[in-house]
CSV table of N, CA and C in Angstrom, one decimal:
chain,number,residue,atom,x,y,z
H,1,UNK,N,-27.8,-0.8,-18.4
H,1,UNK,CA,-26.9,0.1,-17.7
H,1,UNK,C,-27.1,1.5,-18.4
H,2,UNK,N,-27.5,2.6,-17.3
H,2,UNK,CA,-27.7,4.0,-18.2
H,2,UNK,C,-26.3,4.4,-18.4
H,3,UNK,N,-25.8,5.5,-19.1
H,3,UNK,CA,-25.0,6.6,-19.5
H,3,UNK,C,-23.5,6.7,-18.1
H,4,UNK,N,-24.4,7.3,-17.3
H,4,UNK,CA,-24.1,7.6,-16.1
H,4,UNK,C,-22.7,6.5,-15.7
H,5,UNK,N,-23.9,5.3,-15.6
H,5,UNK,CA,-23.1,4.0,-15.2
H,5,UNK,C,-22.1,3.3,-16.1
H,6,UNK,N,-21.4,3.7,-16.8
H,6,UNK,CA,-21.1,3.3,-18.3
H,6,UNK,C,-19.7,4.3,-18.1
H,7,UNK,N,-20.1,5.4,-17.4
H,7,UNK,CA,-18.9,6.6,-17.4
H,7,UNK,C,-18.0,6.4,-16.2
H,8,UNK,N,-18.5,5.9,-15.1
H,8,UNK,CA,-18.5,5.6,-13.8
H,8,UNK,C,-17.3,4.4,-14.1
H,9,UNK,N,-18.0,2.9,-15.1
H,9,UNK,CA,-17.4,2.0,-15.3
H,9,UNK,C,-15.9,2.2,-15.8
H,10,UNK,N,-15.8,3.1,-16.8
H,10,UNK,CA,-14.7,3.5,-17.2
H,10,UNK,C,-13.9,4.5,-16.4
H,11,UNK,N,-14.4,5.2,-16.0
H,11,UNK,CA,-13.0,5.6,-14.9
H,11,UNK,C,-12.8,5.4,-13.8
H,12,UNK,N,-13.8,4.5,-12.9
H,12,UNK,CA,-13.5,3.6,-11.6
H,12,UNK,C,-13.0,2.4,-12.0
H,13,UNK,N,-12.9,2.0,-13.6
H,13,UNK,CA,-12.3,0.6,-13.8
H,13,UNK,C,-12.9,-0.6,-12.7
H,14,UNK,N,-14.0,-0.4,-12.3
H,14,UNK,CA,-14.8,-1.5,-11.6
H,14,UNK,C,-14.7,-3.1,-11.5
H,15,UNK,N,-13.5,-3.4,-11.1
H,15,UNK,CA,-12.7,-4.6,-11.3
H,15,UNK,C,-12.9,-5.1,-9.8
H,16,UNK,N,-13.2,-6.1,-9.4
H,16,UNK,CA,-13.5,-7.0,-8.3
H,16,UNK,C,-12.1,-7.7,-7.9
H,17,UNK,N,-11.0,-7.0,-7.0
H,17,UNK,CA,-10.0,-7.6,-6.7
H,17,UNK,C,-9.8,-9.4,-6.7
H,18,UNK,N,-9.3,-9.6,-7.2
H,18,UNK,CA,-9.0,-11.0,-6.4
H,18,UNK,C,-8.4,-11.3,-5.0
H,19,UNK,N,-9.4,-12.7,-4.6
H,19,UNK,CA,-9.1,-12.8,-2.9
H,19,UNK,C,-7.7,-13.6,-3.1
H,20,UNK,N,-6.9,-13.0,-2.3
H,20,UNK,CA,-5.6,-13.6,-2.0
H,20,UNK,C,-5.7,-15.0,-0.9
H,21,UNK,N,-5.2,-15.9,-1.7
H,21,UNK,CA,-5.4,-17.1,-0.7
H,21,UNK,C,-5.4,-16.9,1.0
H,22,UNK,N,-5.8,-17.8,1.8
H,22,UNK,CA,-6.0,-17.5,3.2
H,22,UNK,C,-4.8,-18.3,3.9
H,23,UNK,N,-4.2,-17.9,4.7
H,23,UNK,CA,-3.4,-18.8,5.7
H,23,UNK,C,-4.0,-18.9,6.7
H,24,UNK,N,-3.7,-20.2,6.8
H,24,UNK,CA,-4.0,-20.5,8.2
H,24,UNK,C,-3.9,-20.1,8.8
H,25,UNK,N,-5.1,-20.0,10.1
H,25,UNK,CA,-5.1,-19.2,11.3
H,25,UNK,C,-4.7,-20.1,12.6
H,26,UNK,N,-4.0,-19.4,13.4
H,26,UNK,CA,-3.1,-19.8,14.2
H,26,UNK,C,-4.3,-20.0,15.2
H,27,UNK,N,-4.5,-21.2,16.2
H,27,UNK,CA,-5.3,-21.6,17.2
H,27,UNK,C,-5.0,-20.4,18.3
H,28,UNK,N,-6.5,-20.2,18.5
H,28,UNK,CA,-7.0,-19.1,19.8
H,28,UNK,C,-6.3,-19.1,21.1
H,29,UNK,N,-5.4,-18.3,21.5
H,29,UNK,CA,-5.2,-18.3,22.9
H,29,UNK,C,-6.1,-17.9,23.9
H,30,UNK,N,-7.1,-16.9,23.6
H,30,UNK,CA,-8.4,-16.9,24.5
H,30,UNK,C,-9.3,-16.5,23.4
H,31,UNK,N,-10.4,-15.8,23.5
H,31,UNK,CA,-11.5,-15.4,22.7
H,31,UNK,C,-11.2,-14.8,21.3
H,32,UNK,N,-12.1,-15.4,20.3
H,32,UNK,CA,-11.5,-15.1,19.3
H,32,UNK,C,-11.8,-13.6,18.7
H,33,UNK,N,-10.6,-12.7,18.3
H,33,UNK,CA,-10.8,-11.2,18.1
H,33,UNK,C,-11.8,-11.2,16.9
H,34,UNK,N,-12.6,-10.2,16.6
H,34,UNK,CA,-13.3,-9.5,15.5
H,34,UNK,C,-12.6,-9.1,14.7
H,35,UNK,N,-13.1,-9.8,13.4
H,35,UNK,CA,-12.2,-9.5,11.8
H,35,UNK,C,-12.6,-7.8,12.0
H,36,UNK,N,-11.3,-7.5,11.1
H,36,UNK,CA,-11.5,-5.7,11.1
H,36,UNK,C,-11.9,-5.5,9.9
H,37,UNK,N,-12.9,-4.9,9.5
H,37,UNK,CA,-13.5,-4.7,8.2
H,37,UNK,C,-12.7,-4.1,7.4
H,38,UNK,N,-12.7,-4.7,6.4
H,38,UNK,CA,-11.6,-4.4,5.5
H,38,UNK,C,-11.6,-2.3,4.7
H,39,UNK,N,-10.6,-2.2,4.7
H,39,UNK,CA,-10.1,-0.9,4.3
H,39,UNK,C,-11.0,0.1,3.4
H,40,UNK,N,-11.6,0.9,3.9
H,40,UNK,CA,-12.3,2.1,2.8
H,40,UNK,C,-11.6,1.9,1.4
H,41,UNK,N,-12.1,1.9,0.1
H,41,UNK,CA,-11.5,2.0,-1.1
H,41,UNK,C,-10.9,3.3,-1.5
H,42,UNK,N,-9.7,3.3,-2.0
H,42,UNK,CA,-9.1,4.6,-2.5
H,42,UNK,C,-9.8,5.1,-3.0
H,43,UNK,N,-10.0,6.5,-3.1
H,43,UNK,CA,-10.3,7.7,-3.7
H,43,UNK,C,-9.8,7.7,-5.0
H,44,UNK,N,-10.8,7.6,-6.4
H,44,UNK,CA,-10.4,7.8,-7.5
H,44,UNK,C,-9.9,9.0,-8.3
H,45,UNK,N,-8.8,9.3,-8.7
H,45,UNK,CA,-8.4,10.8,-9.2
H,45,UNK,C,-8.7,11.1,-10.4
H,46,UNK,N,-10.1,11.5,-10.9
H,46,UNK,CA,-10.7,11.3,-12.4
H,46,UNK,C,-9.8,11.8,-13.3
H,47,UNK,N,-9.3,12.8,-12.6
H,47,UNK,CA,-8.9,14.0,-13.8
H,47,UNK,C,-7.2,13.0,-14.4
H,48,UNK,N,-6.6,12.1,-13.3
H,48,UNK,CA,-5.4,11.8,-13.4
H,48,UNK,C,-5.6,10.4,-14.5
H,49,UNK,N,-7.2,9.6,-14.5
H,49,UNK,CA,-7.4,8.6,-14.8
H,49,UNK,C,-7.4,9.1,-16.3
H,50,UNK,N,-8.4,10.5,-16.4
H,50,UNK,CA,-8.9,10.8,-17.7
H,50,UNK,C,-7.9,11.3,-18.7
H,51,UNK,N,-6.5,12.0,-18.0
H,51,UNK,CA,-5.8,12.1,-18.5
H,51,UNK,C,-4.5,11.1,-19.1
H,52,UNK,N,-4.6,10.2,-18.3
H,52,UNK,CA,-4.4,8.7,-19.0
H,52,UNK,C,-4.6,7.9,-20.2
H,53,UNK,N,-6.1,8.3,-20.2
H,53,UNK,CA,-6.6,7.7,-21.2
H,53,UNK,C,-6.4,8.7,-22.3
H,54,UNK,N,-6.4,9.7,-22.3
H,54,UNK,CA,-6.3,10.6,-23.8
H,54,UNK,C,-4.8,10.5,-24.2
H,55,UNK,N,-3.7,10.7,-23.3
H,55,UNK,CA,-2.5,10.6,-23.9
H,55,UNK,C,-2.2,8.8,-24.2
H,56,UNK,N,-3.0,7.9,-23.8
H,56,UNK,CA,-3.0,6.7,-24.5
H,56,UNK,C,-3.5,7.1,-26.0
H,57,UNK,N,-4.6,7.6,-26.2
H,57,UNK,CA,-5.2,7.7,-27.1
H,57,UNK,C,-4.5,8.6,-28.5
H,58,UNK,N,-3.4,9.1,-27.5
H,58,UNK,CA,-2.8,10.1,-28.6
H,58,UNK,C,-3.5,11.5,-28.3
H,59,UNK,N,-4.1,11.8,-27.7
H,59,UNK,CA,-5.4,13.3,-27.6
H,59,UNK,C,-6.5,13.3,-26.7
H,60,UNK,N,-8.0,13.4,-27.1
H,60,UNK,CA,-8.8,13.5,-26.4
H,60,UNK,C,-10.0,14.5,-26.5
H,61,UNK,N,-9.5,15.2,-27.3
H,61,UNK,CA,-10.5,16.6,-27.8
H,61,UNK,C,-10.1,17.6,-26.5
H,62,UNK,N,-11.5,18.0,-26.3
H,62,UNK,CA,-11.6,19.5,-25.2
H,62,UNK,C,-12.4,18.5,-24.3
H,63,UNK,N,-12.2,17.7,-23.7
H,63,UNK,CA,-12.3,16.1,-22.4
H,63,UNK,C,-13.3,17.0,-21.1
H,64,UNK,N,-12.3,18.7,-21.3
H,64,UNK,CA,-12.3,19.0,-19.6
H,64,UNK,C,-13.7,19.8,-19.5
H,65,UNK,N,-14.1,20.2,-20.8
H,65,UNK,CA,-15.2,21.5,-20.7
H,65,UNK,C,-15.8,20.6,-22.1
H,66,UNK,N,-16.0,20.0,-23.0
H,66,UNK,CA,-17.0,19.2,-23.3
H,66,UNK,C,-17.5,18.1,-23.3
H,67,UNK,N,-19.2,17.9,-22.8
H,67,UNK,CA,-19.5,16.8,-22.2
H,67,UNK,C,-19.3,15.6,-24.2
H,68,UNK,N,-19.3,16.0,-24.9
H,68,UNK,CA,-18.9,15.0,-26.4
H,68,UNK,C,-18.2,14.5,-26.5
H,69,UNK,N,-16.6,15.4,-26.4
H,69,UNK,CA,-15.5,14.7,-25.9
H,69,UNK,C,-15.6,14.1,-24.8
H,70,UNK,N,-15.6,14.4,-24.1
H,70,UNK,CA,-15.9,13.2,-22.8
H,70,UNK,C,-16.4,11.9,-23.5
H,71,UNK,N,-17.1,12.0,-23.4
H,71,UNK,CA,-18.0,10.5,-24.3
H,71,UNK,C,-17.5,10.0,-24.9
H,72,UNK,N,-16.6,10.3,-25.9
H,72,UNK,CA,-15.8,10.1,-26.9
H,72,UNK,C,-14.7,9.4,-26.5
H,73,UNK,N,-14.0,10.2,-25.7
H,73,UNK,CA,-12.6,9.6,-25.0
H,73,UNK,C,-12.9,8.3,-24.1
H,74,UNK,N,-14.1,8.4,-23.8
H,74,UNK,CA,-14.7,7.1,-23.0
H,74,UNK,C,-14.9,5.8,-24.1
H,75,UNK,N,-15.0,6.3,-25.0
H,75,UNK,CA,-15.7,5.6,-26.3
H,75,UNK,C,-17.1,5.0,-26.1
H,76,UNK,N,-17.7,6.2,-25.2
H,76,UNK,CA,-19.5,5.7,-25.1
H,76,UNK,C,-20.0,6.8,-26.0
H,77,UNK,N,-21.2,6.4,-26.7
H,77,UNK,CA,-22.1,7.2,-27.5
H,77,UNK,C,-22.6,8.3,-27.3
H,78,UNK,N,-22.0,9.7,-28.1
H,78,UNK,CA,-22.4,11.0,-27.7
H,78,UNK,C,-23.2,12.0,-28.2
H,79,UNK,N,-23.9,11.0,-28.9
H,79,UNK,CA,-25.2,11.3,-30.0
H,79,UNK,C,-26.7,12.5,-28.9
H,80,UNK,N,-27.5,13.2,-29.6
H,80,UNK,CA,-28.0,13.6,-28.8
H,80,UNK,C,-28.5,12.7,-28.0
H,81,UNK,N,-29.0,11.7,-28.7
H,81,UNK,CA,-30.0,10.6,-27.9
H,81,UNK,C,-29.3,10.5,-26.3
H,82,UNK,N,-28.1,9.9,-26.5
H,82,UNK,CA,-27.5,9.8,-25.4
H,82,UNK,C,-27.3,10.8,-24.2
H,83,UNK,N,-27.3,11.9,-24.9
H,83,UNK,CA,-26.8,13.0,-24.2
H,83,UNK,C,-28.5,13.2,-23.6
H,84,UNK,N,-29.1,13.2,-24.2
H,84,UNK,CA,-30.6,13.4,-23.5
H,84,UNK,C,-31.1,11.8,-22.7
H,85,UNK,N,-30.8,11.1,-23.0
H,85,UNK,CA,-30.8,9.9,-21.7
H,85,UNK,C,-30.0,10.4,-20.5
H,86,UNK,N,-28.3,10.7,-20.6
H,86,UNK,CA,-27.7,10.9,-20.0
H,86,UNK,C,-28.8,12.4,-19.0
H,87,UNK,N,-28.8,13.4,-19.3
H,87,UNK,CA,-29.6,14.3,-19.0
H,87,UNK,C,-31.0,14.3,-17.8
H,88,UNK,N,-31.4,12.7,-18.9
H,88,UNK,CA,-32.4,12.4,-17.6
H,88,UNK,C,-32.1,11.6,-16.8
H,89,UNK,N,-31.5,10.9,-16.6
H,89,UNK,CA,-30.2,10.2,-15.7
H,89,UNK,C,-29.9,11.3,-14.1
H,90,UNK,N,-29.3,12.2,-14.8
H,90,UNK,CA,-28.6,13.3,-13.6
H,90,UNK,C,-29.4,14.7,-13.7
H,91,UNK,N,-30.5,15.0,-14.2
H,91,UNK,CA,-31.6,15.4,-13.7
H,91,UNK,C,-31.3,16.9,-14.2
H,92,UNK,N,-30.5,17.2,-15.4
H,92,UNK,CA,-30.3,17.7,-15.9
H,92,UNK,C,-31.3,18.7,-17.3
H,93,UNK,N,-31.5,19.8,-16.9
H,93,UNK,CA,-33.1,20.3,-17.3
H,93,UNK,C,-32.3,22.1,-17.9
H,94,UNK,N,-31.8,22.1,-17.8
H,94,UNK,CA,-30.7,23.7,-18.7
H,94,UNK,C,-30.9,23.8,-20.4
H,95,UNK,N,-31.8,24.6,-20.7
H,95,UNK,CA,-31.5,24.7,-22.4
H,95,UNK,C,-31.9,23.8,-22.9
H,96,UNK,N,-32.3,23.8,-24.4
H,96,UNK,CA,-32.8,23.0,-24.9
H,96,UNK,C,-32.0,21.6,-25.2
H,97,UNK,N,-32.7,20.4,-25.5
H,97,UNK,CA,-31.7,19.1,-25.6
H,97,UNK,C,-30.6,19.4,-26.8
H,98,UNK,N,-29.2,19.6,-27.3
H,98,UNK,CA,-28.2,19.7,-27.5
H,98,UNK,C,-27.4,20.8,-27.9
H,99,UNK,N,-28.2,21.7,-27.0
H,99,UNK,CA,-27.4,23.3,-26.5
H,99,UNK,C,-26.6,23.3,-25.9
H,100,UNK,N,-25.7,24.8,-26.2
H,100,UNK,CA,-24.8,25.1,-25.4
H,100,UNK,C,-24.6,25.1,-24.2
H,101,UNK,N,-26.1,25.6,-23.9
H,101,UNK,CA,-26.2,25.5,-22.2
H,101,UNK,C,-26.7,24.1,-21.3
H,102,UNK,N,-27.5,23.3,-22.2
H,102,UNK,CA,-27.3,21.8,-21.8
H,102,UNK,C,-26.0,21.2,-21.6
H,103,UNK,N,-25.3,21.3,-22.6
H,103,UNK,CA,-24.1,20.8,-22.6
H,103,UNK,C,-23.1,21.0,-21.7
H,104,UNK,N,-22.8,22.3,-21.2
H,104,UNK,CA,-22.2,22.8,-20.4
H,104,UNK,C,-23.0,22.1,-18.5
H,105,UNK,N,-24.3,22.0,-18.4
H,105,UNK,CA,-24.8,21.9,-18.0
H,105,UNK,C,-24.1,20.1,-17.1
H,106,UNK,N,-24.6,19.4,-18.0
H,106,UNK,CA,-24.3,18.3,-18.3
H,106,UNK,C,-22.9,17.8,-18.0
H,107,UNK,N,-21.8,18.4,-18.3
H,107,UNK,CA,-20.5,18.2,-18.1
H,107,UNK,C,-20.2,18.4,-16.1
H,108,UNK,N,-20.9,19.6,-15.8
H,108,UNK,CA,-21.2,20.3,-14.8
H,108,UNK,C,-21.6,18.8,-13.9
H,109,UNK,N,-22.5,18.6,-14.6
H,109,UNK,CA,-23.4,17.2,-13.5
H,109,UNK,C,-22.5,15.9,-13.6
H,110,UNK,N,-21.7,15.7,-14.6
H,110,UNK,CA,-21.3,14.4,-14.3
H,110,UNK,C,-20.1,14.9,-13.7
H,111,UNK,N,-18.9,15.7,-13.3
H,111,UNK,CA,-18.2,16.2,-12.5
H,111,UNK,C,-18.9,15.9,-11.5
H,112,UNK,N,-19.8,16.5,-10.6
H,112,UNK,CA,-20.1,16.5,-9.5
H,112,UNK,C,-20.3,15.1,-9.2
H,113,UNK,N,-21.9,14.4,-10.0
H,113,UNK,CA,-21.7,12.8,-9.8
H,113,UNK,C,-20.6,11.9,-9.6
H,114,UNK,N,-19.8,12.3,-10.5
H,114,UNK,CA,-18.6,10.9,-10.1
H,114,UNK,C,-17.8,11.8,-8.5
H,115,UNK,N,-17.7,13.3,-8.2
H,115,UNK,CA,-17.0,13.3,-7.1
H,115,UNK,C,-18.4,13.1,-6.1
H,116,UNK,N,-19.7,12.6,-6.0
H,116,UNK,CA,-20.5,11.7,-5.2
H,116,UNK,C,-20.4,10.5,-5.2
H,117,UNK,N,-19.9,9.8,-6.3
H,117,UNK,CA,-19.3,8.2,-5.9
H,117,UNK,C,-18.1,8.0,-5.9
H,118,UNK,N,-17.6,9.0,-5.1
H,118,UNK,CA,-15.7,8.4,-4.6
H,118,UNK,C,-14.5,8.7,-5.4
H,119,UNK,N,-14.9,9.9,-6.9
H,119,UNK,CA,-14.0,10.5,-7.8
H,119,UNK,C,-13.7,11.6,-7.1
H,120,UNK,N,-12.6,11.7,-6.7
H,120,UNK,CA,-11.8,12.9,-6.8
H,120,UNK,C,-11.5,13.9,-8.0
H,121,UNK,N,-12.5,14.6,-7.7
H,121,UNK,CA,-12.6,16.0,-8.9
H,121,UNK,C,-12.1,17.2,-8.5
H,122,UNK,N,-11.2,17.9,-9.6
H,122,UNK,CA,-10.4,18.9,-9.3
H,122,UNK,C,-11.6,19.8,-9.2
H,123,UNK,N,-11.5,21.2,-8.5
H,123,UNK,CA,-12.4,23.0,-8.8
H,123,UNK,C,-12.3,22.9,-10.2
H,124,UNK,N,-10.9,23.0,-10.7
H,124,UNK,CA,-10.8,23.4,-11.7
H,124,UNK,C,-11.9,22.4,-13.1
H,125,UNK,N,-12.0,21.3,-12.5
H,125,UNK,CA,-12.9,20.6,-13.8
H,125,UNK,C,-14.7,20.9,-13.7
H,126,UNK,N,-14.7,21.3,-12.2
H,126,UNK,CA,-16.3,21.7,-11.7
H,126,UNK,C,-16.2,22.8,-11.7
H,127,UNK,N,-15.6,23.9,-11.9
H,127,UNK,CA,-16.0,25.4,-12.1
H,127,UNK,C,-16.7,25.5,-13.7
């Protein structure tokens, strides 16, 4: 599992509902209707999840503008190594590997990523 998917895990809490037992279905009066595919998944509110987790934690660092803290409050590994897997993960190529401008870079890309898998990301965390 890369970086990416690890960050994803933790703030989509990727938990497989449990199926609610079935009742019986009542015999057909004529043709039998088409199950309705079940409901789009809510929209995740990263910023509401991430802020969750830091005032659990008592804090969080600077969560919103560094990609370290971030990592951190995730409790995934924010070593450069990581941060340069993570990097080549989301295709992230700014500054040298654990520069200012990588870094900033990098925070920038996983914002956008999680609001391409169904995170609701504020402007204010992607500006």
């Amino acid at each position: 599992m890369g970086i990416f998917s690890s960050i994803m895990d933790k703030v989509f809490h990727r938990k497989k509902p449990e199926a609610a037992p079935a009742a019986p279905a009542p015999a057909p009066a004529a043709a039998p209707a088409a199950a309705a595919p079940p409901p789009p998944p809510e929209p995740v509110n990263v910023e509401a999840v991430l802020v969750q987790i830091a005032e659990l934690k008592g804090g969080g660092g600077n969560w919103r503008t560094s990609i370290v803290d971030l990592l951190k409050l995730l409790d995934l590994d924010s070593s450069l190594d990581a941060r340069k897997e993570l990097a080549g993960e989301l295709g992230v190529n700014a500054g040298p590997h654990g520069s200012a401008e990588q870094n900033i870079a990098l925070q920038k890309a996983v914002w956008d990523a999680l609001a391409k898998n169904g995170g609701v990301v504020p402007a204010s965390l992607r500006d």
